[in-house]
PDB file of C-alpha atoms and ligand atoms in Angstrom:
ATOM      1  CA  MET M 112      11.925  -3.652  35.077  1.00 53.00           C
ATOM      2  CA  ALA M 113      13.714  -3.438  31.826  1.00 54.00           C
ATOM      3  CA  GLY M 114      17.130  -4.960  31.934  1.00 59.00           C
ATOM      4  CA  GLU M 115      16.893  -6.796  35.722  1.00 71.00           C
ATOM      5  CA  ALA M 116      16.859 -10.627  36.178  1.00 88.00           C
ATOM      6  CA  VAL M 117      13.880 -11.696  36.668  1.00 93.00           C
ATOM      7  CA  SER M 118      13.533 -14.375  39.589  1.00 95.00           C
ATOM      8  CA  VAL M 119      12.795 -17.752  38.720  1.00 96.00           C
ATOM      9  CA  GLU M 120       9.765 -17.816  40.973  1.00 96.00           C
ATOM     10  CA  GLN M 121       8.672 -14.971  38.840  1.00 95.00           C
ATOM     11  CA  GLN M 122       9.313 -16.424  35.719  1.00 96.00           C
ATOM     12  CA  VAL M 123       6.508 -19.594  36.480  1.00 97.00           C
ATOM     13  CA  ARG M 124       3.613 -16.717  37.653  1.00 97.00           C
ATOM     14  CA  GLU M 125       4.093 -15.082  34.892  1.00 97.00           C
ATOM     15  CA  GLU M 126       4.117 -18.295  32.299  1.00 98.00           C
ATOM     16  CA  GLU M 127       1.056 -19.253  34.462  1.00 98.00           C
ATOM     17  CA  LEU M 128      -1.137 -16.640  33.265  1.00 98.00           C
ATOM     18  CA  ILE M 129       0.034 -17.365  29.825  1.00 98.00           C
ATOM     19  CA  GLU M 130      -0.782 -21.079  30.131  1.00 98.00           C
ATOM     20  CA  ARG M 131      -4.281 -19.973  31.301  1.00 98.00           C
ATOM     21  CA  VAL M 132      -4.824 -17.361  29.035  1.00 98.00           C
ATOM     22  CA  VAL M 133      -4.491 -19.916  25.878  1.00 98.00           C
ATOM     23  CA  ALA M 134      -6.468 -22.426  27.647  1.00 98.00           C
ATOM     24  CA  SER M 135      -9.672 -20.395  27.875  1.00 98.00           C
ATOM     25  CA  PHE M 136     -10.225 -20.161  23.847  1.00 98.00           C
ATOM     26  CA  GLU M 137      -9.536 -23.888  24.484  1.00 98.00           C
ATOM     27  CA  ALA M 138     -13.539 -24.884  23.685  1.00 98.00           C
ATOM     28  CA  THR M 139     -13.097 -22.333  20.176  1.00 98.00           C
ATOM     29  CA  THR M 140     -15.094 -23.965  17.963  1.00 98.00           C
ATOM     30  CA  ASP M 141     -13.585 -22.852  14.654  1.00 98.00           C
ATOM     31  CA  PRO M 142     -10.199 -24.432  14.656  1.00 98.00           C
ATOM     32  CA  ARG M 143      -8.685 -21.562  12.689  1.00 98.00           C
ATOM     33  CA  LEU M 144     -10.072 -18.510  15.593  1.00 98.00           C
ATOM     34  CA  LYS M 145      -8.254 -20.638  18.104  1.00 98.00           C
ATOM     35  CA  GLN M 146      -4.946 -20.690  16.116  1.00 98.00           C
ATOM     36  CA  ILE M 147      -5.310 -16.677  15.973  1.00 98.00           C
ATOM     37  CA  MET M 148      -6.776 -16.406  19.517  1.00 98.00           C
ATOM     38  CA  GLN M 149      -4.065 -18.717  21.311  1.00 98.00           C
ATOM     39  CA  ALA M 150      -0.895 -17.460  18.976  1.00 98.00           C
ATOM     40  CA  ALA M 151      -1.891 -13.053  19.436  1.00 98.00           C
ATOM     41  CA  VAL M 152      -2.016 -13.913  23.797  1.00 98.00           C
ATOM     42  CA  ARG M 153       1.659 -15.836  22.837  1.00 98.00           C
ATOM     43  CA  HIS M 154       3.014 -13.128  21.200  1.00 98.00           C
ATOM     44  CA  LEU M 155       1.389  -9.971  22.895  1.00 98.00           C
ATOM     45  CA  HIS M 156       2.973 -11.769  26.360  1.00 98.00           C
ATOM     46  CA  ALA M 157       5.880 -11.990  24.856  1.00 98.00           C
ATOM     47  CA  PHE M 158       6.480  -7.809  24.060  1.00 98.00           C
ATOM     48  CA  LEU M 159       5.280  -7.374  27.774  1.00 98.00           C
ATOM     49  CA  ARG M 160       7.691  -9.211  29.260  1.00 98.00           C
ATOM     50  CA  GLU M 161      10.790  -8.565  26.414  1.00 98.00           C
ATOM     51  CA  VAL M 162       9.750  -5.227  27.445  1.00 98.00           C
ATOM     52  CA  ARG M 163       9.342  -5.681  30.778  1.00 98.00           C
ATOM     53  CA  LEU M 164       6.210  -3.163  29.989  1.00 98.00           C
ATOM     54  CA  THR M 165       5.760  -0.386  32.774  1.00 98.00           C
ATOM     55  CA  GLU M 166       1.823   0.431  33.708  1.00 98.00           C
ATOM     56  CA  ALA M 167       2.124   3.914  33.270  1.00 98.00           C
ATOM     57  CA  GLU M 168       3.559   3.051  29.463  1.00 98.00           C
ATOM     58  CA  TRP M 169       0.608   0.042  29.346  1.00 98.00           C
ATOM     59  CA  ASN M 170      -1.594   3.749  29.830  1.00 98.00           C
ATOM     60  CA  VAL M 171       0.689   5.407  26.568  1.00 98.00           C
ATOM     61  CA  GLY M 172      -0.363   2.406  24.278  1.00 98.00           C
ATOM     62  CA  LEU M 173      -4.220   2.193  25.191  1.00 98.00           C
ATOM     63  CA  ASP M 174      -4.594   6.167  25.067  1.00 98.00           C
ATOM     64  CA  PHE M 175      -3.148   6.028  21.644  1.00 98.00           C
ATOM     65  CA  LEU M 176      -5.364   2.725  20.427  1.00 98.00           C
ATOM     66  CA  THR M 177      -7.832   4.893  21.271  1.00 98.00           C
ATOM     67  CA  ALA M 178      -6.826   7.979  19.933  1.00 98.00           C
ATOM     68  CA  VAL M 179      -6.330   5.768  16.596  1.00 98.00           C
ATOM     69  CA  GLY M 180     -10.087   4.380  17.058  1.00 97.00           C
ATOM     70  CA  HIS M 181     -11.857   7.949  17.689  1.00 98.00           C
ATOM     71  CA  ILE M 182      -9.552  10.401  14.826  1.00 96.00           C
ATOM     72  CA  THR M 183     -10.949   6.799  12.511  1.00 93.00           C
ATOM     73  CA  ASP M 184     -14.275   7.850  10.292  1.00 88.00           C
ATOM     74  CA  ASP M 185     -15.892   6.538   6.913  1.00 79.00           C
ATOM     75  CA  ARG M 186     -13.323   9.353   5.500  1.00 77.00           C
ATOM     76  CA  ARG M 187     -10.008   8.555   7.594  1.00 86.00           C
ATOM     77  CA  GLN M 188      -8.871   4.886   8.310  1.00 89.00           C
ATOM     78  CA  GLU M 189      -6.247   5.418  10.621  1.00 94.00           C
ATOM     79  CA  PHE M 190      -5.893   1.643  11.555  1.00 94.00           C
ATOM     80  CA  ILE M 191      -5.059   0.872   8.178  1.00 93.00           C
ATOM     81  CA  LEU M 192      -2.197   3.493   8.758  1.00 94.00           C
ATOM     82  CA  LEU M 193      -0.821   2.100  12.116  1.00 97.00           C
ATOM     83  CA  SER M 194      -1.231  -1.050  10.149  1.00 96.00           C
ATOM     84  CA  ASP M 195       0.649   0.283   6.806  1.00 96.00           C
ATOM     85  CA  THR M 196       3.174   2.229   8.752  1.00 97.00           C
ATOM     86  CA  LEU M 197       3.997  -0.683  11.024  1.00 98.00           C
ATOM     87  CA  GLY M 198       4.945  -3.122   7.529  1.00 97.00           C
ATOM     88  CA  ALA M 199       2.401  -5.131   8.797  1.00 97.00           C
ATOM     89  CA  SER M 200      -0.011  -4.213   5.344  1.00 95.00           C
ATOM     90  CA  MET M 201       2.982  -5.298   3.440  1.00 95.00           C
ATOM     91  CA  GLN M 202       3.857  -8.462   5.457  1.00 96.00           C
ATOM     92  CA  THR M 203      -0.009  -9.988   4.419  1.00 95.00           C
ATOM     93  CA  ILE M 204       0.830  -8.731   1.323  1.00 93.00           C
ATOM     94  CA  ALA M 205       4.207 -10.401   0.880  1.00 91.00           C
ATOM     95  CA  ILE M 206       2.364 -14.261   2.990  1.00 91.00           C
ATOM     96  CA  ASN M 207      -0.888 -13.602   0.024  1.00 89.00           C
ATOM     97  CA  ASN M 208       1.475 -13.127  -2.894  1.00 85.00           C
ATOM     98  CA  GLU M 209       3.926 -16.042  -2.926  1.00 82.00           C
ATOM     99  CA  ALA M 210       6.179 -16.105  -5.996  1.00 84.00           C
ATOM    100  CA  SER M 211       5.033 -17.152  -8.916  1.00 82.00           C
ATOM    101  CA  ALA M 212       7.487 -17.616 -12.054  1.00 81.00           C
ATOM    102  CA  ASP M 213       8.414 -13.703 -12.709  1.00 92.00           C
ATOM    103  CA  ALA M 214       4.809 -12.649 -11.731  1.00 96.00           C
ATOM    104  CA  THR M 215       4.823  -8.837 -11.220  1.00 97.00           C
ATOM    105  CA  GLU M 216       5.474  -8.490  -7.320  1.00 96.00           C
ATOM    106  CA  ALA M 217       1.959  -6.628  -4.995  1.00 96.00           C
ATOM    107  CA  THR M 218       2.204  -3.522  -3.095  1.00 96.00           C
ATOM    108  CA  VAL M 219       0.285  -1.665  -0.246  1.00 95.00           C
ATOM    109  CA  PHE M 220      -3.515  -0.511  -1.661  1.00 94.00           C
ATOM    110  CA  GLY M 221      -3.767   2.718   0.443  1.00 91.00           C
ATOM    111  CA  PRO M 222      -6.908   4.495   1.085  1.00 88.00           C
ATOM    112  CA  PHE M 223      -7.217   6.269  -1.775  1.00 91.00           C
ATOM    113  CA  PHE M 224      -8.748   3.760  -4.611  1.00 94.00           C
ATOM    114  CA  VAL M 225     -12.610   4.947  -5.183  1.00 93.00           C
ATOM    115  CA  GLU M 226     -14.956   2.353  -7.549  1.00 94.00           C
ATOM    116  CA  ASP M 227     -16.451   2.721 -10.052  1.00 94.00           C
ATOM    117  CA  SER M 228     -13.226   5.304 -12.036  1.00 96.00           C
ATOM    118  CA  PRO M 229     -14.652   6.616 -15.344  1.00 97.00           C
ATOM    119  CA  GLN M 230     -13.329   4.678 -18.102  1.00 98.00           C
ATOM    120  CA  VAL M 231     -10.540   5.910 -21.131  1.00 98.00           C
ATOM    121  CA  ALA M 232      -9.848   4.455 -24.095  1.00 98.00           C
ATOM    122  CA  LEU M 233      -6.502   3.211 -25.033  1.00 98.00           C
ATOM    123  CA  GLY M 234      -4.365   6.199 -25.129  1.00 98.00           C
ATOM    124  CA  GLY M 235      -6.923   8.166 -22.978  1.00 98.00           C
ATOM    125  CA  ASP M 236      -5.511  10.948 -20.598  1.00 98.00           C
ATOM    126  CA  ILE M 237      -6.581   9.823 -16.620  1.00 98.00           C
ATOM    127  CA  ALA M 238      -5.572  12.544 -15.544  1.00 97.00           C
ATOM    128  CA  GLY M 239      -8.204  14.401 -15.604  1.00 96.00           C
ATOM    129  CA  GLY M 240      -7.464  17.687 -15.095  1.00 95.00           C
ATOM    130  CA  ALA M 241      -5.488  16.473 -11.714  1.00 97.00           C
ATOM    131  CA  SER M 242      -1.502  19.159 -12.359  1.00 97.00           C
ATOM    132  CA  GLY M 243       1.009  18.143 -13.180  1.00 98.00           C
ATOM    133  CA  GLN M 244       4.306  17.191 -15.901  1.00 98.00           C
ATOM    134  CA  PRO M 245       2.405  15.121 -18.839  1.00 98.00           C
ATOM    135  CA  CYS M 246       2.908  11.386 -17.953  1.00 98.00           C
ATOM    136  CA  TRP M 247       3.002   8.785 -21.343  1.00 98.00           C
ATOM    137  CA  VAL M 248       2.462   5.328 -19.591  1.00 98.00           C
ATOM    138  CA  GLU M 249       2.945   1.860 -21.683  1.00 98.00           C
ATOM    139  CA  GLY M 250       3.073  -1.682 -21.461  1.00 98.00           C
ATOM    140  CA  SER M 251       1.574  -4.978 -21.495  1.00 98.00           C
ATOM    141  CA  VAL M 252      -0.335  -7.552 -19.265  1.00 98.00           C
ATOM    142  CA  HIS M 253       0.568 -11.318 -19.925  1.00 98.00           C
ATOM    143  CA  ASP M 254       0.000 -14.666 -18.322  1.00 96.00           C
ATOM    144  CA  THR M 255       3.511 -16.052 -16.328  1.00 95.00           C
ATOM    145  CA  ASP M 256       3.267 -18.454 -19.655  1.00 95.00           C
ATOM    146  CA  GLY M 257       3.637 -15.715 -21.693  1.00 96.00           C
ATOM    147  CA  ARG M 258       0.535 -14.709 -23.547  1.00 97.00           C
ATOM    148  CA  PRO M 259      -1.277 -12.201 -23.895  1.00 98.00           C
ATOM    149  CA  VAL M 260      -3.828 -10.680 -21.449  1.00 98.00           C
ATOM    150  CA  GLY M 261      -6.693  -8.882 -23.960  1.00 98.00           C
ATOM    151  CA  GLY M 262      -8.650  -6.940 -21.729  1.00 98.00           C
ATOM    152  CA  ALA M 263      -7.577  -7.204 -18.936  1.00 98.00           C
ATOM    153  CA  ARG M 264      -9.418  -4.276 -16.601  1.00 98.00           C
ATOM    154  CA  ILE M 265      -6.273  -1.950 -15.134  1.00 98.00           C
ATOM    155  CA  GLU M 266      -7.573   0.975 -12.333  1.00 98.00           C
ATOM    156  CA  VAL M 267      -5.406   3.180 -12.228  1.00 98.00           C
ATOM    157  CA  TRP M 268      -4.843   5.851  -9.582  1.00 98.00           C
ATOM    158  CA  GLU M 269      -2.565   8.810  -8.395  1.00 98.00           C
ATOM    159  CA  ALA M 270      -2.095  12.008  -6.611  1.00 97.00           C
ATOM    160  CA  ASP M 271      -1.732  15.283  -8.358  1.00 98.00           C
ATOM    161  CA  GLU M 272       1.393  17.230  -8.070  1.00 97.00           C
ATOM    162  CA  ASP M 273       0.964  18.797  -4.901  1.00 96.00           C
ATOM    163  CA  GLY M 274       0.717  15.594  -3.223  1.00 95.00           C
ATOM    164  CA  LEU M 275      -3.160  15.108  -3.215  1.00 95.00           C
ATOM    165  CA  TYR M 276      -5.558  13.049  -4.384  1.00 95.00           C
ATOM    166  CA  ASP M 277      -9.008  13.636  -6.094  1.00 95.00           C
ATOM    167  CA  VAL M 278     -10.903  12.740  -2.839  1.00 92.00           C
ATOM    168  CA  GLN M 279      -8.581  14.889  -0.503  1.00 90.00           C
ATOM    169  CA  TYR M 280     -10.760  18.292  -1.987  1.00 93.00           C
ATOM    170  CA  ASP M 281     -13.794  19.346  -0.731  1.00 90.00           C
ATOM    171  CA  ASP M 282     -14.999  19.737  -4.199  1.00 93.00           C
ATOM    172  CA  ASN M 283     -15.744  16.350  -5.027  1.00 91.00           C
ATOM    173  CA  ARG M 284     -13.609  16.583  -8.189  1.00 95.00           C
ATOM    174  CA  THR M 285     -12.425  12.777 -10.142  1.00 96.00           C
ATOM    175  CA  ALA M 286      -9.129  13.545 -11.018  1.00 97.00           C
ATOM    176  CA  GLY M 287      -5.733  10.755 -11.649  1.00 98.00           C
ATOM    177  CA  ARG M 288      -7.546   8.406 -11.713  1.00 98.00           C
ATOM    178  CA  ALA M 289      -9.101   5.817 -13.926  1.00 98.00           C
ATOM    179  CA  HIS M 290      -9.699   2.260 -15.957  1.00 98.00           C
ATOM    180  CA  LEU M 291      -8.956   0.960 -19.474  1.00 98.00           C
ATOM    181  CA  PHE M 292      -8.750  -2.486 -20.427  1.00 98.00           C
ATOM    182  CA  SER M 293      -5.829  -4.133 -21.982  1.00 98.00           C
ATOM    183  CA  ALA M 294      -5.787  -4.604 -26.705  1.00 98.00           C
ATOM    184  CA  GLU M 295      -6.159  -7.933 -27.488  1.00 98.00           C
ATOM    185  CA  ASP M 296      -2.917  -8.323 -28.297  1.00 98.00           C
ATOM    186  CA  GLY M 297      -2.328  -7.570 -24.449  1.00 98.00           C
ATOM    187  CA  THR M 298      -0.466  -3.618 -24.765  1.00 98.00           C
ATOM    188  CA  PHE M 299      -2.082  -0.783 -22.883  1.00 98.00           C
ATOM    189  CA  ARG M 300      -1.127   3.049 -23.188  1.00 98.00           C
ATOM    190  CA  PHE M 301      -2.367   6.176 -21.912  1.00 98.00           C
ATOM    191  CA  TRP M 302      -1.563   9.490 -20.671  1.00 98.00           C
ATOM    192  CA  SER M 303      -1.781  10.012 -16.868  1.00 98.00           C
ATOM    193  CA  VAL M 304       0.996  13.249 -14.594  1.00 98.00           C
ATOM    194  CA  THR M 305       4.226  12.501 -13.320  1.00 98.00           C
ATOM    195  CA  PRO M 306       4.931  11.027  -9.682  1.00 98.00           C
ATOM    196  CA  THR M 307       5.579  13.353  -6.829  1.00 97.00           C
ATOM    197  CA  PRO M 308       6.050  12.600  -3.496  1.00 96.00           C
ATOM    198  CA  TYR M 309       3.424  13.241  -0.733  1.00 94.00           C
ATOM    199  CA  PRO M 310       2.771  12.252   2.683  1.00 96.00           C
ATOM    200  CA  ILE M 311       0.582  10.379   4.190  1.00 94.00           C
ATOM    201  CA  PRO M 312      -1.449  11.625   6.701  1.00 92.00           C
ATOM    202  CA  HIS M 313       0.078  12.610   9.335  1.00 95.00           C
ATOM    203  CA  ASP M 314      -1.759  14.972  12.033  1.00 96.00           C
ATOM    204  CA  GLY M 315      -3.345  12.197  13.832  1.00 97.00           C
ATOM    205  CA  PRO M 316      -2.352   9.626  16.453  1.00 98.00           C
ATOM    206  CA  VAL M 317       0.011   7.649  13.651  1.00 98.00           C
ATOM    207  CA  GLY M 318       1.314  10.946  12.080  1.00 98.00           C
ATOM    208  CA  ARG M 319       2.273  11.577  16.359  1.00 98.00           C
ATOM    209  CA  MET M 320       4.265   7.755  16.545  1.00 98.00           C
ATOM    210  CA  LEU M 321       6.266   8.804  13.572  1.00 98.00           C
ATOM    211  CA  ALA M 322       7.160  12.427  14.656  1.00 98.00           C
ATOM    212  CA  ALA M 323       8.138  10.661  18.104  1.00 98.00           C
ATOM    213  CA  THR M 324      10.097   7.739  16.127  1.00 98.00           C
ATOM    214  CA  GLY M 325      12.056  10.322  13.872  1.00 97.00           C
ATOM    215  CA  ARG M 326      10.263   9.069  11.047  1.00 97.00           C
ATOM    216  CA  SER M 327       9.052  10.747   7.824  1.00 97.00           C
ATOM    217  CA  PRO M 328       5.160  10.608   6.500  1.00 98.00           C
ATOM    218  CA  MET M 329       6.696  10.521   2.904  1.00 98.00           C
ATOM    219  CA  ARG M 330       6.024   8.100   1.014  1.00 97.00           C
ATOM    220  CA  ALA M 331       7.870   7.705  -2.632  1.00 98.00           C
ATOM    221  CA  SER M 332       6.374   8.833  -5.528  1.00 98.00           C
ATOM    222  CA  HIS M 333       4.586   6.107  -7.177  1.00 98.00           C
ATOM    223  CA  LEU M 334       1.396   5.385  -9.597  1.00 98.00           C
ATOM    224  CA  HIS M 335      -1.139   3.197  -8.455  1.00 98.00           C
ATOM    225  CA  PHE M 336      -2.348  -0.146 -10.166  1.00 98.00           C
ATOM    226  CA  MET M 337      -5.003  -2.929  -9.879  1.00 98.00           C
ATOM    227  CA  VAL M 338      -4.875  -5.229 -12.554  1.00 98.00           C
ATOM    228  CA  SER M 339      -7.928  -7.674 -12.638  1.00 98.00           C
ATOM    229  CA  ALA M 340      -8.221 -10.427 -15.147  1.00 98.00           C
ATOM    230  CA  ASP M 341     -10.539 -13.709 -15.716  1.00 96.00           C
ATOM    231  CA  GLY M 342      -8.720 -16.537 -14.470  1.00 95.00           C
ATOM    232  CA  ARG M 343      -5.887 -14.750 -13.230  1.00 96.00           C
ATOM    233  CA  ARG M 344      -5.006 -13.612  -9.416  1.00 94.00           C
ATOM    234  CA  THR M 345      -5.938 -10.006  -9.526  1.00 96.00           C
ATOM    235  CA  LEU M 346      -2.904  -7.656  -8.546  1.00 96.00           C
ATOM    236  CA  VAL M 347      -2.804  -4.594  -6.741  1.00 96.00           C
ATOM    237  CA  THR M 348       0.565  -2.888  -7.573  1.00 97.00           C
ATOM    238  CA  HIS M 349       2.304   0.441  -7.938  1.00 97.00           C
ATOM    239  CA  ILE M 350       5.149   1.996  -9.632  1.00 98.00           C
ATOM    240  CA  PHE M 351       8.112   3.542  -8.346  1.00 98.00           C
ATOM    241  CA  VAL M 352      10.245   6.296 -10.190  1.00 98.00           C
ATOM    242  CA  ARG M 353      13.280   5.244 -10.672  1.00 98.00           C
ATOM    243  CA  GLY M 354      15.566   7.932  -8.811  1.00 97.00           C
ATOM    244  CA  ASP M 355      13.398   9.136  -6.158  1.00 98.00           C
ATOM    245  CA  GLU M 356      14.851  10.476  -2.684  1.00 97.00           C
ATOM    246  CA  PHE M 357      12.067   8.765  -1.232  1.00 97.00           C
ATOM    247  CA  LEU M 358      12.785   5.368  -2.577  1.00 98.00           C
ATOM    248  CA  SER M 359      14.435   3.686   0.001  1.00 96.00           C
ATOM    249  CA  SER M 360      12.722   5.170   3.400  1.00 96.00           C
ATOM    250  CA  ASP M 361       9.169   4.834   1.860  1.00 98.00           C
ATOM    251  CA  SER M 362       6.777   4.952   4.820  1.00 98.00           C
ATOM    252  CA  VAL M 363       4.382   2.094   4.406  1.00 98.00           C
ATOM    253  CA  PHE M 364       7.848   0.084   3.309  1.00 98.00           C
ATOM    254  CA  GLY M 365       5.934  -0.618  -0.133  1.00 97.00           C
ATOM    255  CA  VAL M 366       8.764  -0.594  -2.922  1.00 98.00           C
ATOM    256  CA  LYS M 367       9.965  -3.338  -4.135  1.00 96.00           C
ATOM    257  CA  ASP M 368      13.345  -2.909  -6.565  1.00 97.00           C
ATOM    258  CA  SER M 369      10.760  -4.185  -9.717  1.00 97.00           C
ATOM    259  CA  LEU M 370       8.831  -1.961  -9.167  1.00 98.00           C
ATOM    260  CA  VAL M 371      11.320   0.897  -9.727  1.00 98.00           C
ATOM    261  CA  LYS M 372      10.911   2.380 -13.045  1.00 98.00           C
ATOM    262  CA  GLU M 373      12.516   4.792 -15.212  1.00 98.00           C
ATOM    263  CA  TYR M 374      10.664   7.587 -15.578  1.00 98.00           C
ATOM    264  CA  VAL M 375      12.172   9.106 -18.517  1.00 98.00           C
ATOM    265  CA  GLU M 376      12.183  12.797 -19.330  1.00 97.00           C
ATOM    266  CA  GLN M 377      11.691  14.743 -22.659  1.00 98.00           C
ATOM    267  CA  PRO M 378      12.340  18.295 -23.218  1.00 97.00           C
ATOM    268  CA  ALA M 379       9.556  20.341 -24.801  1.00 96.00           C
ATOM    269  CA  GLY M 380       8.789  20.301 -28.471  1.00 95.00           C
ATOM    270  CA  THR M 381       9.646  16.540 -28.691  1.00 97.00           C
ATOM    271  CA  SER M 382       6.775  15.274 -30.379  1.00 96.00           C
ATOM    272  CA  THR M 383       4.625  12.504 -28.884  1.00 98.00           C
ATOM    273  CA  PRO M 384       3.566   9.110 -29.133  1.00 97.00           C
ATOM    274  CA  ASP M 385       0.011   9.852 -30.418  1.00 97.00           C
ATOM    275  CA  GLY M 386       0.880  13.187 -31.957  1.00 96.00           C
ATOM    276  CA  ARG M 387      -1.133  14.674 -28.427  1.00 96.00           C
ATOM    277  CA  ASP M 388      -0.045  18.550 -28.492  1.00 96.00           C
ATOM    278  CA  VAL M 389       1.179  19.239 -25.304  1.00 96.00           C
ATOM    279  CA  GLY M 390       2.336  22.908 -25.144  1.00 94.00           C
ATOM    280  CA  ASN M 391       5.597  24.014 -24.544  1.00 94.00           C
ATOM    281  CA  GLN M 392       6.545  22.134 -21.673  1.00 96.00           C
ATOM    282  CA  THR M 393       8.817  18.807 -20.751  1.00 98.00           C
ATOM    283  CA  TRP M 394       6.627  15.461 -20.520  1.00 98.00           C
ATOM    284  CA  SER M 395       7.975  12.478 -19.279  1.00 98.00           C
ATOM    285  CA  ARG M 396       7.249   7.921 -20.502  1.00 98.00           C
ATOM    286  CA  VAL M 397       7.333   5.383 -18.660  1.00 98.00           C
ATOM    287  CA  ARG M 398       7.253   1.526 -20.011  1.00 98.00           C
ATOM    288  CA  PHE M 399       5.627  -0.930 -17.544  1.00 98.00           C
ATOM    289  CA  ASP M 400       5.339  -4.838 -18.445  1.00 98.00           C
ATOM    290  CA  ILE M 401       2.591  -6.569 -16.364  1.00 98.00           C
ATOM    291  CA  VAL M 402       2.726 -10.528 -15.589  1.00 98.00           C
ATOM    292  CA  LEU M 403      -0.096 -12.169 -14.179  1.00 97.00           C
ATOM    293  CA  ALA M 404      -0.152 -15.200 -11.898  1.00 95.00           C
ATOM    294  CA  PRO M 405      -2.679 -17.908 -12.511  1.00 94.00           C
ATOM    295  CA  ASP M 406      -5.711 -16.850  -9.482  1.00 91.00           C
ATOM    296  CA  ASP M 407      -4.930 -20.852  -8.198  1.00 80.00           C
ATOM    297  CA  VAL M 408      -2.014 -19.862  -6.594  1.00 66.00           C
TER     298      VAL M 408
HETATM  299  C1  BEZ Y 732      -1.031   5.520  -1.256  1.00 60.72           C
HETATM  300  O1  BEZ Y 732      -0.075   5.103  -1.729  1.00 60.72           O
HETATM  301  O2  BEZ Y 732      -1.809   5.854  -1.532  1.00 60.72           O
HETATM  302  C2  BEZ Y 732      -0.653   5.123   1.050  1.00 60.72           C
HETATM  303  C3  BEZ Y 732      -0.799   3.903   0.951  1.00 60.72           C
HETATM  304  C4  BEZ Y 732      -0.281   3.520   2.398  1.00 60.72           C
HETATM  305  C5  BEZ Y 732      -1.093   4.947   3.247  1.00 60.72           C
HETATM  306  C6  BEZ Y 732      -1.503   5.511   3.199  1.00 60.72           C
HETATM  307  C7  BEZ Y 732      -1.459   6.219   1.454  1.00 60.72           C
HETATM  308 FE1   FE Y 733      -1.146   5.903  -3.354  1.00 60.72          FE
END
């Protein structure tokens, strides 16, 4: 039982079992698969032994994973949510996006990206009818040698002011997403809506796990980017809103200080950078300068 000393004889039994299971993978011909399976077994058994897991708890765990599988379909990927909320997605991203000079940091992809988004021209509006305060986004794309990257494909997507992505509505709308290309001098600009916080889907087993452990499902307000260019490592990231109340408790651990940006609120009536008439309402503006790493690091 947890907390009780385990006899030497008991320890020997448990360790012998681990060695037998590890050895069962010895003949694996793919060396990487062998390494992964043997390490997974050692870490799984270490966890079971550390917490002295009861059989009842093991069954709760199996029921939980079964529920994660049952709710998963083409539109709902509960395993990704589980990986995200356990920090496993962010850890894998950190391992695979090694720091490279001043390259912009990556963060979670999330489940709401859609291929074939509409293209907008530089200065166009990606909101496409999504509700929210208008927000002017401008910035540049450079490489780690400081050279501008023209023609970079910039995919952007975000939730509306009610915290919902277009794909979460039943009417097949396309809104709050688009792609554009950086100008020859690397600059880009577009209209969007000011991001607001929203909960990850929490009506399933992952939501129950968060509730049982006193964790919030909220994500800090953000705008997603995926930036790709020849010879550069594709960057999947977001920008966050300085001052947002969920920056320190983001449910998927996606926030990095370097990605928190100043969204500057503009009083109603302030003229816009491109002369657009946004009516008698406030709007905001933000700057995001992107640095792409070479694709061989
Ligand atoms: C998102 O930002 O869209 C997201 C990321 C991880 C889990 C759920 C949503
Ligand atoms: Fe998101």
